[in-house]
PDB file of C-alpha atoms in Angstrom:
ATOM      1  CA  MET M   1      -4.057 -19.831 -34.072  1.00 64.00           C
ATOM      2  CA  ALA M   2      -1.063 -18.110 -32.398  1.00 86.00           C
ATOM      3  CA  ALA M   3      -2.515 -14.806 -31.863  1.00 89.00           C
ATOM      4  CA  LEU M   4      -5.746 -15.829 -30.344  1.00 92.00           C
ATOM      5  CA  THR M   5      -3.467 -18.207 -28.086  1.00 92.00           C
ATOM      6  CA  SER M   6      -1.466 -15.336 -27.606  1.00 92.00           C
ATOM      7  CA  VAL M   7      -4.475 -12.931 -26.317  1.00 94.00           C
ATOM      8  CA  LEU M   8      -6.487 -15.404 -24.532  1.00 94.00           C
ATOM      9  CA  GLY M   9      -3.679 -16.612 -22.335  1.00 95.00           C
ATOM     10  CA  PHE M  10      -2.441 -12.999 -21.214  1.00 95.00           C
ATOM     11  CA  SER M  11      -6.244 -12.119 -20.761  1.00 96.00           C
ATOM     12  CA  PHE M  12      -6.101 -14.790 -18.246  1.00 96.00           C
ATOM     13  CA  PHE M  13      -3.086 -14.034 -16.975  1.00 96.00           C
ATOM     14  CA  GLY M  14      -4.830 -10.448 -16.680  1.00 95.00           C
ATOM     15  CA  LEU M  15      -7.466 -11.928 -14.921  1.00 95.00           C
ATOM     16  CA  ALA M  16      -5.171 -13.834 -12.927  1.00 95.00           C
ATOM     17  CA  ALA M  17      -3.438 -10.779 -11.737  1.00 94.00           C
ATOM     18  CA  ARG M  18      -6.420  -8.697 -10.961  1.00 94.00           C
ATOM     19  CA  MET M  19      -7.883 -11.207  -8.975  1.00 94.00           C
ATOM     20  CA  GLY M  20      -4.325 -11.326  -7.000  1.00 93.00           C
ATOM     21  CA  GLN M  21      -4.386  -7.694  -6.682  1.00 92.00           C
ATOM     22  CA  LEU M  22      -7.688  -7.959  -4.673  1.00 93.00           C
ATOM     23  CA  GLY M  23      -6.798 -10.705  -2.603  1.00 93.00           C
ATOM     24  CA  ILE M  24      -4.103  -9.170  -1.005  1.00 94.00           C
ATOM     25  CA  GLN M  25      -6.116  -6.533  -0.684  1.00 93.00           C
ATOM     26  CA  HIS M  26      -8.725  -8.387   1.461  1.00 93.00           C
ATOM     27  CA  ARG M  27     -11.353  -7.584  -0.905  1.00 93.00           C
ATOM     28  CA  ASN M  28     -13.781  -9.638  -2.422  1.00 92.00           C
ATOM     29  CA  VAL M  29     -13.283 -10.603  -5.612  1.00 88.00           C
ATOM     30  CA  MET M  30     -16.190 -10.655  -7.646  1.00 87.00           C
ATOM     31  CA  SER M  31     -17.114  -7.048  -6.197  1.00 83.00           C
ATOM     32  CA  ASN M  32     -16.162  -5.223  -9.763  1.00 87.00           C
ATOM     33  CA  PRO M  33     -16.458  -7.374 -12.796  1.00 91.00           C
ATOM     34  CA  SER M  34     -15.802  -4.708 -14.618  1.00 93.00           C
ATOM     35  CA  GLY M  35     -11.937  -4.163 -13.180  1.00 92.00           C
ATOM     36  CA  HIS M  36     -11.436  -7.945 -14.110  1.00 93.00           C
ATOM     37  CA  LEU M  37     -12.854  -7.148 -17.847  1.00 94.00           C
ATOM     38  CA  ILE M  38     -10.401  -4.286 -17.778  1.00 95.00           C
ATOM     39  CA  ALA M  39      -7.333  -6.137 -16.949  1.00 94.00           C
ATOM     40  CA  MET M  40      -8.239  -8.513 -19.484  1.00 95.00           C
ATOM     41  CA  GLY M  41      -8.658  -5.885 -21.994  1.00 96.00           C
ATOM     42  CA  VAL M  42      -5.079  -4.876 -20.944  1.00 96.00           C
ATOM     43  CA  PHE M  43      -3.779  -8.017 -20.828  1.00 96.00           C
ATOM     44  CA  GLY M  44      -5.142  -9.306 -24.257  1.00 95.00           C
ATOM     45  CA  PHE M  45      -3.754  -6.019 -25.695  1.00 96.00           C
ATOM     46  CA  ALA M  46      -0.333  -6.766 -24.445  1.00 95.00           C
ATOM     47  CA  GLY M  47      -0.766 -10.410 -25.907  1.00 95.00           C
ATOM     48  CA  TYR M  48      -1.455  -9.472 -29.330  1.00 96.00           C
ATOM     49  CA  TRP M  49       1.254  -6.628 -29.582  1.00 96.00           C
ATOM     50  CA  ALA M  50       3.906  -9.602 -28.145  1.00 94.00           C
ATOM     51  CA  HIS M  51       2.534 -11.952 -31.201  1.00 94.00           C
ATOM     52  CA  VAL M  52       2.811  -9.027 -33.359  1.00 95.00           C
ATOM     53  CA  TRP M  53       6.432  -8.465 -32.264  1.00 95.00           C
ATOM     54  CA  THR M  54       7.660 -12.069 -32.607  1.00 94.00           C
ATOM     55  CA  GLU M  55       6.039 -12.024 -36.448  1.00 94.00           C
ATOM     56  CA  TYR M  56       7.597  -9.164 -37.028  1.00 96.00           C
ATOM     57  CA  SER M  57      10.956 -10.079 -35.338  1.00 96.00           C
ATOM     58  CA  SER M  58      11.105 -13.387 -36.841  1.00 96.00           C
ATOM     59  CA  VAL M  59      10.610 -11.768 -40.335  1.00 96.00           C
ATOM     60  CA  LEU M  60      13.449  -9.312 -39.944  1.00 97.00           C
ATOM     61  CA  ILE M  61      15.453 -11.983 -38.032  1.00 97.00           C
ATOM     62  CA  ALA M  62      14.821 -14.321 -41.707  1.00 97.00           C
ATOM     63  CA  GLN M  63      16.066 -11.399 -43.977  1.00 97.00           C
ATOM     64  CA  LYS M  64      19.087 -11.041 -42.006  1.00 97.00           C
ATOM     65  CA  GLU M  65      20.476 -14.258 -42.405  1.00 97.00           C
ATOM     66  CA  ALA M  66      19.643 -14.006 -46.443  1.00 96.00           C
ATOM     67  CA  GLU M  67      21.824 -11.057 -46.500  1.00 96.00           C
ATOM     68  CA  ILE M  68      24.590 -12.997 -43.877  1.00 95.00           C
ATOM     69  CA  ARG M  69      24.458 -16.300 -46.471  1.00 94.00           C
ATOM     70  CA  GLU M  70      24.321 -14.103 -49.735  1.00 93.00           C
ATOM     71  CA  ARG M  71      27.929 -11.858 -48.321  1.00 92.00           C
ATOM     72  CA  ARG M  72      29.139 -15.014 -47.358  1.00 91.00           C
ATOM     73  CA  SER M  73      28.854 -17.222 -50.722  1.00 90.00           C
ATOM     74  CA  ARG M  74      30.259 -14.192 -52.878  1.00 88.00           C
ATOM     75  CA  LEU M  75      33.339 -14.419 -50.306  1.00 87.00           C
ATOM     76  CA  THR M  76      33.682 -17.896 -50.849  1.00 84.00           C
ATOM     77  CA  THR M  77      33.459 -18.191 -54.451  1.00 77.00           C
ATOM     78  CA  PRO M  78      35.976 -16.763 -56.764  1.00 69.00           C
ATOM     79  CA  SER M  79      35.089 -14.288 -59.219  1.00 63.00           C
ATOM     80  CA  ASP M  80      35.611 -14.159 -62.653  1.00 58.00           C
ATOM     81  CA  SER M  81      37.589 -10.746 -63.247  1.00 54.00           C
TER      82      SER M  81
END
């Protein structure tokens, strides 16, 4: 569900950016609907990769935290040697 919301959110942002671009140029907002679809697709793709990167980075952070906890537990417990 989070991937879908990321893709849709970024897609609608792309649509708004495209409409803002056409508004600044004083062009008809509905003159070229394929441009809207391209902008939505590009921004949706960026939203998908933002979601993928978020998932990947959270896994990396969890692994690194586990490594740090394991190292700290080795340092604080007295060894039996």
